[in-house]
Coordinates of C-alpha atoms in Angstrom, one line a residue:
M1 CA 21.1 56.9 -38.8
R2 CA 22.8 56.9 -42.2
L3 CA 25.9 55.5 -40.6
I4 CA 23.9 52.6 -39.0
V5 CA 22.2 51.8 -42.4
E6 CA 25.5 51.9 -44.4
N7 CA 27.6 50.0 -41.8
R8 CA 26.4 46.5 -41.1
F9 CA 28.5 46.3 -37.9
A10 CA 27.2 49.6 -36.4
L11 CA 23.8 48.1 -35.3
F12 CA 25.6 45.1 -33.7
G13 CA 28.0 47.6 -31.9
L14 CA 25.1 49.6 -30.5
V15 CA 23.3 46.5 -29.2
A16 CA 26.5 45.3 -27.5
L17 CA 27.0 48.8 -26.0
A18 CA 23.5 48.8 -24.6
L19 CA 23.8 45.3 -23.1
A20 CA 27.1 46.3 -21.5
A21 CA 25.5 49.4 -20.0
L22 CA 22.7 47.3 -18.5
F23 CA 25.1 44.8 -17.1
G24 CA 27.2 47.6 -15.5
I25 CA 24.1 49.1 -13.9
A26 CA 23.0 45.7 -12.5
V27 CA 26.5 45.1 -11.0
A28 CA 26.6 48.6 -9.5
T29 CA 23.2 48.3 -7.9
R30 CA 23.4 44.6 -6.7
P31 CA 23.1 44.0 -3.0
V32 CA 26.3 43.5 -1.0
T33 CA 26.1 40.2 0.8
A34 CA 28.4 37.4 1.8
E35 CA 26.8 35.1 -0.8
L36 CA 25.9 37.4 -3.6
G37 CA 22.8 36.5 -5.6
I38 CA 21.6 33.6 -3.4
T39 CA 18.1 33.8 -2.0
E40 CA 17.2 32.8 1.6
P41 CA 15.7 29.3 1.9
G42 CA 11.9 29.5 1.8
T43 CA 8.9 27.2 2.5
A44 CA 5.4 26.8 1.1
R45 CA 2.3 24.8 1.8
P46 CA 1.5 22.3 -1.0
S47 CA -1.6 23.2 -2.9
H48 CA -2.1 19.9 -4.8
T49 CA -1.6 16.3 -3.7
L50 CA -2.4 13.0 -5.4
R51 CA -2.2 9.5 -3.8
V52 CA -3.2 6.0 -5.1
C53 CA -4.1 3.0 -3.0
P54 CA -4.0 -0.4 -4.9
A55 CA -7.1 -2.6 -5.1
P56 CA -7.5 -4.7 -2.0
H57 CA -5.7 -8.1 -2.3
D58 CA -8.7 -9.9 -0.8
A59 CA -12.1 -9.2 -2.3
D60 CA -13.9 -10.9 0.5
A61 CA -12.2 -9.0 3.3
D62 CA -13.2 -5.6 4.9
S63 CA -11.1 -2.9 3.3
S64 CA -11.2 0.9 3.7
V65 CA -9.2 3.9 2.7
A66 CA -8.7 6.8 5.1
A67 CA -7.1 10.2 4.8
F68 CA -6.4 13.0 7.1
A69 CA -5.0 16.6 6.8
P70 CA -4.6 18.8 9.9
R71 CA -6.2 22.2 10.3
V72 CA -3.5 24.8 10.5
S73 CA -5.6 28.0 10.7
R74 CA -9.3 28.8 11.1
D75 CA -9.7 29.9 7.5
D76 CA -8.3 26.7 5.9
T77 CA -10.4 25.3 3.1
G78 CA -9.9 22.9 0.2
D79 CA -11.2 19.9 -1.6
L80 CA -10.5 16.2 -1.1
W81 CA -12.2 13.5 -3.2
A82 CA -11.5 10.0 -4.6
V83 CA -12.1 8.2 -7.9
P84 CA -11.3 4.7 -9.2
V85 CA -8.4 4.1 -11.6
P86 CA -9.8 1.4 -13.9
S87 CA -7.7 -1.4 -15.3
V88 CA -6.3 -1.3 -18.9
D89 CA -8.4 -4.4 -19.5
E90 CA -11.5 -2.2 -19.5
D91 CA -10.0 -0.2 -22.4
T92 CA -9.7 -3.5 -24.4
D93 CA -13.3 -4.3 -23.7
D94 CA -14.4 -0.9 -24.8
E95 CA -12.5 -1.2 -28.0
D96 CA -14.0 -4.6 -28.8
T97 CA -17.5 -3.2 -28.4
D98 CA -16.9 -0.1 -30.4
D99 CA -16.6 -1.6 -33.9
G100 CA -13.0 -0.5 -34.2
D101 CA -13.5 3.1 -33.4
G102 CA -12.6 2.8 -29.7
A103 CA -8.9 2.5 -30.4
E104 CA -8.9 5.8 -32.3
D105 CA -10.7 7.6 -29.5
T106 CA -8.3 6.2 -27.0
E107 CA -5.3 7.5 -28.8
E108 CA -6.8 10.9 -29.0
G109 CA -7.5 10.9 -25.3
A110 CA -4.0 9.7 -24.5
G111 CA -2.5 12.6 -26.2
G112 CA -4.5 15.0 -24.2
G113 CA -6.0 16.3 -27.4
Q114 CA -9.5 16.8 -28.4
G115 CA -12.3 14.6 -27.3
G116 CA -12.6 10.9 -26.7
D117 CA -13.6 8.8 -23.7
A118 CA -10.0 8.7 -22.4
A119 CA -9.7 12.4 -22.6
G120 CA -12.9 12.8 -20.6
R121 CA -11.6 10.4 -18.0
A122 CA -8.3 12.2 -17.8
A123 CA -10.0 15.5 -17.3
S124 CA -12.3 14.1 -14.6
T125 CA -9.5 12.5 -12.6
G126 CA -6.8 15.1 -13.0
T127 CA -5.6 17.0 -9.9
G128 CA -6.4 20.4 -11.3
A129 CA -9.8 19.4 -12.8
T130 CA -13.3 19.4 -11.3
P131 CA -14.2 15.9 -10.2
D132 CA -16.9 14.0 -12.1
P133 CA -19.8 13.3 -9.6
E134 CA -20.5 10.0 -11.3
L135 CA -17.0 8.7 -10.6
L136 CA -16.7 9.9 -6.9
L137 CA -16.1 7.3 -4.2
G138 CA -17.6 8.4 -0.9
E139 CA -18.2 12.0 -0.1
E140 CA -16.2 15.0 -1.0
L141 CA -14.4 16.7 2.0
T142 CA -14.0 20.5 2.0
E143 CA -12.4 21.3 5.4
P144 CA -9.3 19.9 7.0
G145 CA -9.1 18.5 10.5
S146 CA -11.5 15.6 10.2
V147 CA -11.1 12.1 8.9
W148 CA -12.1 11.2 5.4
G149 CA -12.8 7.6 4.6
V150 CA -14.4 5.3 2.0
D151 CA -15.2 1.6 2.0
T152 CA -13.2 -0.3 -0.6
S153 CA -14.3 -3.8 0.2
G154 CA -14.6 -5.8 -3.0
A155 CA -13.2 -3.0 -5.1
A156 CA -11.5 -4.3 -8.3
D157 CA -9.7 -1.1 -9.1
P158 CA -7.2 1.2 -7.3
T159 CA -8.4 4.3 -5.5
A160 CA -7.0 7.7 -6.4
V161 CA -7.2 10.3 -3.6
H162 CA -7.0 13.9 -4.8
A163 CA -6.5 16.9 -2.5
R164 CA -6.4 20.7 -3.2
G165 CA -5.9 23.8 -1.1
S166 CA -5.4 23.3 2.6
L167 CA -6.3 19.7 2.4
A168 CA -3.2 19.0 0.4
S169 CA -0.7 20.1 3.1
G170 CA 0.1 17.5 5.8
L171 CA -2.1 14.9 4.0
E172 CA -1.6 11.2 4.7
S173 CA -3.7 8.3 3.5
A174 CA -3.6 4.5 3.7
Q175 CA -5.7 1.4 3.1
I176 CA -6.3 -1.2 5.7
T177 CA -7.7 -4.7 5.0
V178 CA -8.9 -6.9 7.8
A179 CA -9.6 -10.5 6.9
S180 CA -10.4 -13.6 9.0
D181 CA -6.8 -14.8 8.7
G182 CA -4.8 -11.5 8.6
V183 CA -4.5 -7.8 8.5
T184 CA -2.6 -5.6 6.0
E185 CA -1.9 -1.9 5.7
V186 CA -0.6 -0.2 2.6
R187 CA 0.3 3.5 2.3
C188 CA -1.4 5.2 -0.7
A189 CA 1.5 5.9 -3.0
E190 CA 2.4 9.2 -4.7
P191 CA 3.0 9.1 -8.5
S192 CA 6.8 9.1 -9.1
V193 CA 9.4 8.6 -11.8
S194 CA 11.2 6.0 -9.7
T195 CA 10.1 3.7 -6.9
W196 CA 12.2 1.0 -5.1
F197 CA 11.3 -2.2 -3.2
A198 CA 13.5 -4.7 -1.5
L199 CA 12.3 -8.2 -0.4
P200 CA 13.3 -11.9 -0.3
G201 CA 13.3 -13.7 -3.7
G202 CA 10.5 -15.9 -4.9
G203 CA 12.8 -19.0 -5.2
D204 CA 14.3 -18.8 -1.7
S205 CA 13.5 -22.1 -0.1
E206 CA 15.5 -21.3 3.1
G207 CA 14.0 -17.8 3.6
V208 CA 10.6 -16.4 3.1
R209 CA 8.6 -18.7 0.8
L210 CA 6.7 -16.6 -1.8
E211 CA 4.0 -18.0 -4.1
R212 CA 3.5 -14.9 -6.2
I213 CA 4.9 -11.4 -6.4
T214 CA 2.8 -8.7 -8.1
V215 CA 3.6 -5.1 -9.1
H216 CA 0.6 -2.8 -9.2
L217 CA 0.9 0.3 -11.4
A218 CA -1.5 3.2 -11.7
N219 CA -1.4 6.4 -13.8
P220 CA -3.9 8.8 -12.2
E221 CA -2.7 11.8 -14.1
T222 CA -3.7 13.5 -17.3
S223 CA -0.9 12.4 -19.6
R224 CA 0.3 9.0 -20.8
A225 CA 3.0 7.2 -18.8
T226 CA 5.5 4.6 -19.9
A227 CA 7.1 2.4 -17.1
S228 CA 9.8 -0.3 -17.0
L229 CA 10.8 -2.7 -14.2
D230 CA 14.4 -3.4 -13.2
I231 CA 14.8 -6.5 -11.1
H232 CA 18.1 -7.3 -9.3
T233 CA 18.3 -10.9 -8.1
S234 CA 21.2 -12.6 -6.4
G235 CA 22.4 -13.6 -9.8
G236 CA 22.2 -10.2 -11.4
P237 CA 19.6 -8.3 -13.4
S238 CA 16.4 -10.1 -14.6
Y239 CA 13.9 -8.7 -17.1
S240 CA 11.5 -9.7 -19.9
L241 CA 9.8 -8.0 -22.8
D242 CA 6.7 -7.7 -20.5
S243 CA 8.6 -5.7 -18.0
R244 CA 9.8 -3.1 -20.5
G245 CA 7.8 -0.2 -22.0
I246 CA 4.6 -0.7 -20.1
S247 CA 2.2 2.0 -21.5
L248 CA -0.5 3.4 -19.3
L249 CA -3.2 5.8 -20.6
P250 CA -4.4 8.6 -18.3
G251 CA -6.5 7.3 -15.5
R252 CA -5.6 3.7 -16.1
S253 CA -4.0 0.9 -14.0
T254 CA -2.4 -2.5 -14.5
E255 CA -0.8 -5.4 -12.7
L256 CA 2.3 -7.4 -13.6
D257 CA 3.2 -10.8 -12.2
I258 CA 7.0 -10.8 -11.7
T259 CA 7.3 -14.2 -9.9
E260 CA 9.2 -15.9 -12.7
L261 CA 11.6 -12.9 -12.9
A262 CA 12.2 -12.9 -9.1
Q263 CA 13.4 -16.5 -8.7
S264 CA 16.3 -15.7 -6.4
I265 CA 17.9 -17.7 -3.6
G266 CA 18.7 -14.4 -1.8
G267 CA 16.8 -11.2 -2.0
I268 CA 15.6 -9.0 -4.9
G269 CA 15.5 -5.3 -5.5
V270 CA 12.7 -4.0 -7.7
Q271 CA 12.8 -0.5 -9.3
V272 CA 9.8 0.9 -11.1
R273 CA 10.9 3.8 -13.3
T274 CA 9.2 5.8 -16.0
S275 CA 10.5 7.3 -19.3
T276 CA 7.4 9.5 -19.7
G277 CA 4.9 10.6 -17.1
R278 CA 4.7 9.2 -13.5
V279 CA 3.1 6.2 -12.0
A280 CA 2.0 5.1 -8.5
A281 CA 3.6 1.8 -7.7
S282 CA 2.8 -0.8 -5.0
L283 CA 4.0 -4.4 -4.6
S284 CA 2.2 -7.4 -3.0
A285 CA 3.7 -10.7 -1.9
E286 CA 1.6 -13.8 -1.6
H287 CA 3.1 -16.5 0.6
V288 CA 3.1 -20.2 0.3
E289 CA 1.3 -20.4 3.7
G290 CA -1.7 -18.5 2.1
H291 CA -1.4 -15.0 3.5
T292 CA -0.6 -11.9 1.4
D293 CA 1.3 -8.8 2.5
W294 CA 2.1 -5.4 1.0
V295 CA 5.8 -4.5 0.7
P296 CA 6.4 -0.8 1.5
P297 CA 8.5 1.2 -0.9
T298 CA 12.0 1.9 0.3
A299 CA 14.4 4.8 0.0
A300 CA 16.3 5.4 -3.2
P301 CA 19.9 4.1 -3.4
A302 CA 22.1 5.7 -0.8
R303 CA 25.2 4.9 1.3
E304 CA 23.3 5.0 4.6
H305 CA 19.8 3.8 5.5
V306 CA 17.8 3.3 8.7
I307 CA 15.0 0.7 8.6
P308 CA 12.6 1.2 11.5
G309 CA 9.9 -1.0 12.9
V310 CA 11.4 -4.5 13.0
P311 CA 8.8 -6.2 15.2
A312 CA 9.5 -8.1 18.3
G313 CA 8.6 -11.8 18.7
G314 CA 9.6 -15.2 17.5
G315 CA 10.5 -16.0 13.9
R316 CA 13.2 -15.1 11.4
R317 CA 14.2 -11.6 10.4
H318 CA 15.8 -11.1 7.0
L319 CA 17.7 -8.1 5.7
V320 CA 17.8 -7.7 1.9
V321 CA 20.4 -5.4 0.4
T322 CA 20.6 -4.5 -3.3
A323 CA 23.6 -2.8 -5.0
P324 CA 22.1 -1.5 -8.3
G325 CA 25.3 0.1 -9.6
E326 CA 28.3 -1.3 -11.4
E327 CA 30.4 -1.6 -8.3
P328 CA 30.2 -4.3 -5.6
A329 CA 29.1 -3.1 -2.2
R330 CA 30.7 -3.7 1.2
V331 CA 27.9 -3.3 3.7
R332 CA 28.2 -2.8 7.5
I333 CA 25.1 -3.5 9.6
H334 CA 24.1 -2.9 13.2
V335 CA 20.8 -2.7 15.1
I336 CA 19.4 -0.3 17.6
G337 CA 17.4 -2.2 20.2
P338 CA 15.7 -1.4 23.5
E339 CA 17.6 0.1 26.4
R340 CA 19.2 -2.5 28.6
D341 CA 20.1 -2.5 32.2
D342 CA 23.6 -3.2 33.5
T343 CA 22.7 -6.7 34.6
A344 CA 21.4 -7.7 31.2
D345 CA 24.4 -6.3 29.5
A346 CA 26.8 -8.2 31.8
A347 CA 24.9 -11.4 31.2
E348 CA 25.0 -11.0 27.4
E349 CA 28.8 -10.2 27.5
E350 CA 29.3 -13.4 29.5
E351 CA 27.3 -15.5 27.1
E352 CA 29.3 -14.1 24.1
E353 CA 32.6 -14.8 25.8
E354 CA 31.5 -18.4 26.5
A355 CA 30.4 -18.8 22.9
A356 CA 33.7 -17.5 21.7
E357 CA 35.7 -19.8 23.9
D358 CA 33.6 -22.8 22.5
G359 CA 34.6 -21.7 19.0
G360 CA 31.0 -21.5 17.9
D361 CA 29.8 -19.4 14.9
D362 CA 27.2 -17.7 17.1
A363 CA 29.9 -15.5 18.5
A364 CA 30.4 -13.7 15.2
A365 CA 26.8 -13.7 14.4
A366 CA 25.8 -12.1 17.7
A367 CA 27.7 -8.9 17.0
G368 CA 25.6 -6.3 15.1
T369 CA 26.6 -3.3 17.3
A370 CA 27.9 0.0 16.1
D371 CA 31.3 -0.9 17.3
D372 CA 31.2 -4.4 15.9
P373 CA 28.9 -4.4 12.9
L374 CA 27.9 -7.4 10.7
E375 CA 29.4 -7.3 7.3
L376 CA 27.8 -8.3 4.0
R377 CA 29.2 -8.2 0.4
V378 CA 26.9 -7.6 -2.5
P379 CA 27.9 -8.2 -6.1
P380 CA 27.3 -5.4 -8.6
A381 CA 23.7 -5.1 -10.0
A382 CA 22.6 -7.9 -7.6
S383 CA 21.1 -8.5 -4.2
A384 CA 22.0 -10.4 -1.1
R385 CA 20.3 -11.5 2.2
I386 CA 21.5 -11.8 5.8
S387 CA 19.8 -13.1 8.9
L388 CA 19.2 -10.7 11.8
D389 CA 17.8 -13.3 14.3
A390 CA 20.9 -13.4 16.5
V391 CA 21.5 -9.7 16.7
L392 CA 17.9 -8.7 17.4
G393 CA 17.2 -11.6 19.9
G394 CA 13.5 -11.4 19.5
H395 CA 13.4 -7.7 20.5
A396 CA 11.9 -4.8 18.4
G397 CA 14.5 -2.5 16.8
A398 CA 15.8 -0.6 13.8
V399 CA 18.5 -1.6 11.4
V400 CA 21.3 0.8 10.4
V401 CA 22.9 0.0 7.0
E402 CA 26.1 1.7 5.9
A403 CA 27.8 0.9 2.5
D404 CA 30.7 2.2 0.5
V405 CA 28.4 2.6 -2.6
P406 CA 24.7 3.4 -2.9
V407 CA 22.4 0.5 -2.0
V408 CA 18.7 -0.3 -1.4
T409 CA 17.5 -2.1 1.7
G410 CA 14.4 -3.8 3.2
V411 CA 13.5 -6.2 6.0
A412 CA 11.1 -9.1 6.1
A413 CA 9.9 -10.4 9.5
E414 CA 8.3 -13.9 9.9
F415 CA 6.1 -14.7 13.0
T416 CA 5.9 -18.2 14.4
G417 CA 3.8 -19.9 17.0
D418 CA 4.7 -22.8 19.3
D419 CA 6.1 -24.6 16.2
P420 CA 9.1 -22.6 15.0
D421 CA 8.7 -24.0 11.5
E422 CA 5.0 -22.9 11.2
I423 CA 4.8 -19.4 9.7
L424 CA 1.7 -17.6 11.0
E425 CA 2.3 -14.2 9.5
T426 CA 4.8 -12.1 7.7
A427 CA 5.5 -8.3 7.8
Y428 CA 7.8 -6.0 5.8
T429 CA 9.4 -2.7 6.6
A430 CA 11.7 -0.4 4.7
A431 CA 14.0 2.6 4.9
V432 CA 12.2 5.9 5.3
P433 CA 13.3 9.5 6.3
P434 CA 13.0 10.4 10.0
L435 CA 10.8 12.9 11.7
S436 CA 13.1 15.8 12.3
F437 CA 13.3 19.6 12.6
P438 CA 12.7 22.1 11.1
L439 CA 9.9 20.9 8.7
D440 CA 9.4 17.1 9.0
T441 CA 8.1 17.2 12.6
T442 CA 4.7 15.6 12.1
A443 CA 3.3 12.3 10.9
V444 CA -0.2 10.7 10.7
L445 CA -1.7 7.3 11.3
P446 CA -4.8 7.7 9.1
D447 CA -7.0 5.0 10.5
S448 CA -7.3 2.7 13.5
P449 CA -10.2 0.3 12.6
E450 CA -12.4 -1.3 15.2
G451 CA -10.9 -4.5 16.7
T452 CA -7.3 -3.6 15.8
A453 CA -4.5 -2.5 18.1
T454 CA -1.6 -0.2 17.3
R455 CA 2.0 -0.3 18.6
L456 CA 4.6 2.2 17.5
V457 CA 8.2 1.1 17.3
L458 CA 10.2 4.3 17.9
T459 CA 14.0 4.6 17.4
A460 CA 16.2 7.6 18.4
P461 CA 19.6 7.0 16.8
E462 CA 21.2 10.3 17.8
G463 CA 19.6 12.4 20.6
D464 CA 16.8 12.1 23.1
V465 CA 13.3 12.4 21.6
R466 CA 10.0 13.6 23.0
L467 CA 6.9 12.7 21.0
M468 CA 3.3 13.6 21.4
A469 CA 0.4 11.5 20.0
T470 CA -3.0 13.0 19.6
P471 CA -6.1 10.9 18.6
V472 CA -8.6 12.6 16.3
G473 CA -12.1 11.3 15.8
A474 CA -13.9 11.1 12.4
D475 CA -15.7 14.4 13.1
G476 CA -12.5 16.2 14.1
T477 CA -12.9 15.8 17.9
Q478 CA -9.5 15.6 19.5
G479 CA -8.8 13.2 22.4
D480 CA -6.3 13.5 25.2
A481 CA -2.7 13.9 23.9
V482 CA -0.1 11.5 25.3
R483 CA 3.6 12.0 25.5
T484 CA 6.5 9.6 25.5
E485 CA 10.3 9.8 25.6
I486 CA 12.9 7.8 23.8
A487 CA 16.5 7.8 25.0
A488 CA 19.2 8.4 22.5
G489 CA 20.6 5.3 20.8
T490 CA 17.6 3.1 21.8
T491 CA 14.3 1.8 20.5
A492 CA 11.1 1.9 22.5
V493 CA 7.6 0.4 21.9
F494 CA 4.7 2.8 22.5
G495 CA 1.0 2.1 22.7
G496 CA -1.1 -1.1 22.9
D497 CA -2.4 -3.1 25.9
G498 CA -4.2 -0.1 27.4
E499 CA -1.0 2.1 27.3
G500 CA -0.6 5.2 25.2
W501 CA -3.6 7.0 23.6
A502 CA -7.3 6.2 23.5
A503 CA -10.0 7.0 21.0
P504 CA -11.7 10.4 21.6
E505 CA -14.7 10.3 23.8
G506 CA -17.9 9.6 21.9
T507 CA -16.1 8.1 18.9
D508 CA -18.2 5.3 17.2
P509 CA -15.9 2.2 17.1
E510 CA -17.1 1.5 13.6
D511 CA -15.7 4.9 12.4
G512 CA -12.2 4.4 13.7
Y513 CA -9.9 7.4 14.4
T514 CA -6.7 9.0 13.3
V515 CA -3.5 9.5 15.4
R516 CA -1.3 12.6 14.8
L517 CA 2.3 12.4 15.9
E518 CA 4.3 15.5 16.6
L519 CA 8.0 15.8 17.5
L520 CA 8.5 18.2 20.4
D521 CA 11.1 20.9 20.6
G522 CA 14.7 19.9 21.5
S523 CA 14.2 16.4 20.1
G524 CA 16.6 14.6 17.8
P525 CA 15.6 12.7 14.7
L526 CA 13.0 9.9 15.2
Y527 CA 12.4 6.8 13.0
A528 CA 9.0 5.3 13.5
A529 CA 6.9 2.4 12.3
R530 CA 3.4 1.2 13.1
I531 CA 2.7 -2.5 14.0
L532 CA -1.0 -3.1 13.5
T533 CA -2.4 -6.2 15.1
D534 CA -5.7 -8.1 15.0
G535 CA -5.4 -11.1 17.2
D536 CA -2.4 -13.1 15.9
A537 CA -2.4 -11.2 12.6
R538 CA 0.2 -8.4 12.3
S539 CA 1.2 -5.8 9.7
A540 CA 4.1 -3.4 9.8
L541 CA 4.3 0.0 8.0
P542 CA 7.2 2.5 8.4
V543 CA 5.9 6.0 9.2
R544 CA 6.9 8.8 6.9
P545 CA 6.8 12.5 7.8
A546 CA 3.7 14.4 6.7
P547 CA 4.9 18.0 6.7
V548 CA 2.5 20.9 6.5
E549 CA 5.2 23.0 4.7
V550 CA 7.9 21.9 2.3
A551 CA 11.2 23.6 1.5
L552 CA 11.6 25.6 -1.6
P553 CA 14.9 25.3 -3.6
V554 CA 17.4 28.1 -3.1
V555 CA 17.7 30.4 -6.2
R556 CA 21.2 31.4 -7.2
D557 CA 22.3 34.3 -9.4
T558 CA 23.7 32.6 -12.6
M559 CA 23.9 33.1 -16.3
V560 CA 23.1 29.5 -16.9
G561 CA 19.4 30.3 -17.2
V562 CA 19.9 32.7 -20.2
V563 CA 23.0 31.3 -21.9
P564 CA 22.2 28.4 -24.3

């Protein structure tokens, strides 16, 4: 001990010796494997889920939010409830009527600190908190396997759907609005640090004519969020002071009109990103013809995308591609359409040869196959648009986009009547991940309202696919399951006109029902989208997987976690 006290390096030496001994023991007792220190991949069921549906675009229409989570085991329990996410304008009103004290209370609540009305709202709407009975929309659900729903007709605020326990795994929710002149469906968005959209620009007189483009933002969580919008037009980036540093207190929402920023003769790519917190983002497009549609979020920038659910029928089909990086993009595009017989293929080849002999431009435009793709060049930090009318030929299909740099994509489909210049309806679809093994094998269509019909546009780009659709009534009663098959490299339409599934027996038409989709063993990846119709009105929504279990990250043995 005297040596340790007198020599200042002795204690350091003893500590180093002890650490070396521990390290030596760890090395000697470590398992002998091919990949030393790497855990096996694992899975887990989500225990908390949060989704936000924007306020209905038409206050006079019939709107409802539906959610469904499957029952996996007999003992499954949980909680599912919904609360409104008020606009930031209401905070302003509160401050004006609080003699100047409201602003101080709001700041305290935003920081998650002590008291204040904002803090109380954050606590009541947080995922891990107990819901405030005074704020609840509809009834609280405690068991999975049945359909939860709430009427949002005339609602002025977004709806936040919270789920815990077994109700959080495999959950899907959406809002459907049925008006006299149209039907729309929007998936309830998950809060995120980055969300992308792709659509035609507001100033495109030759393409889809838009009157107004609105971004809807909601912060349903317990901490403040700060969001910014990046808009990529055909001429490059577009922004304003209003699109930067948008601050949202906990449990608050706002809307931003970006029409002036989106004046592009081609397409636009919109990214909603946050510097603090997370927000749930949705985007609505109001058309010159009077109807409004929701633009679904698309996949993050990548070199390859598949956009399912391009509807069949007359009218123009526009593909929008955005290259958000600093390098220009060279894009190759082909479509996957329905299976053709030999006679049809021979007739098409003869028509293409005749067009080529005539020297017409339609010969090049009618390519769009995997062997002869269309090509599009996109400037850096900009967007471009290309027509898919000739390559789709009025058939339903999926669009495959391949680029040499990461890009963002989306498709807009216009529907016309006897007059090709009269636009009756517009629908949007976007790139989504496929249903695939081992985990992403299930998906959910949360609601099928009375008077509407559903068709699924299913694309199997690689291998043959077998899919099972099971209708589920509001009380959890299951109807007859129906199976369908999709050949590799083709697109098929399933459902509608008395084909496919039917509502479970005894289901009240006013209650609607859910449809659960399941990929069967031996199937390849499947891309799907739902076409919802109500008379001449149509809406498209790409179907995302709703897995019951999610993959956990692999843990590796490394010193990075302890070495500064």
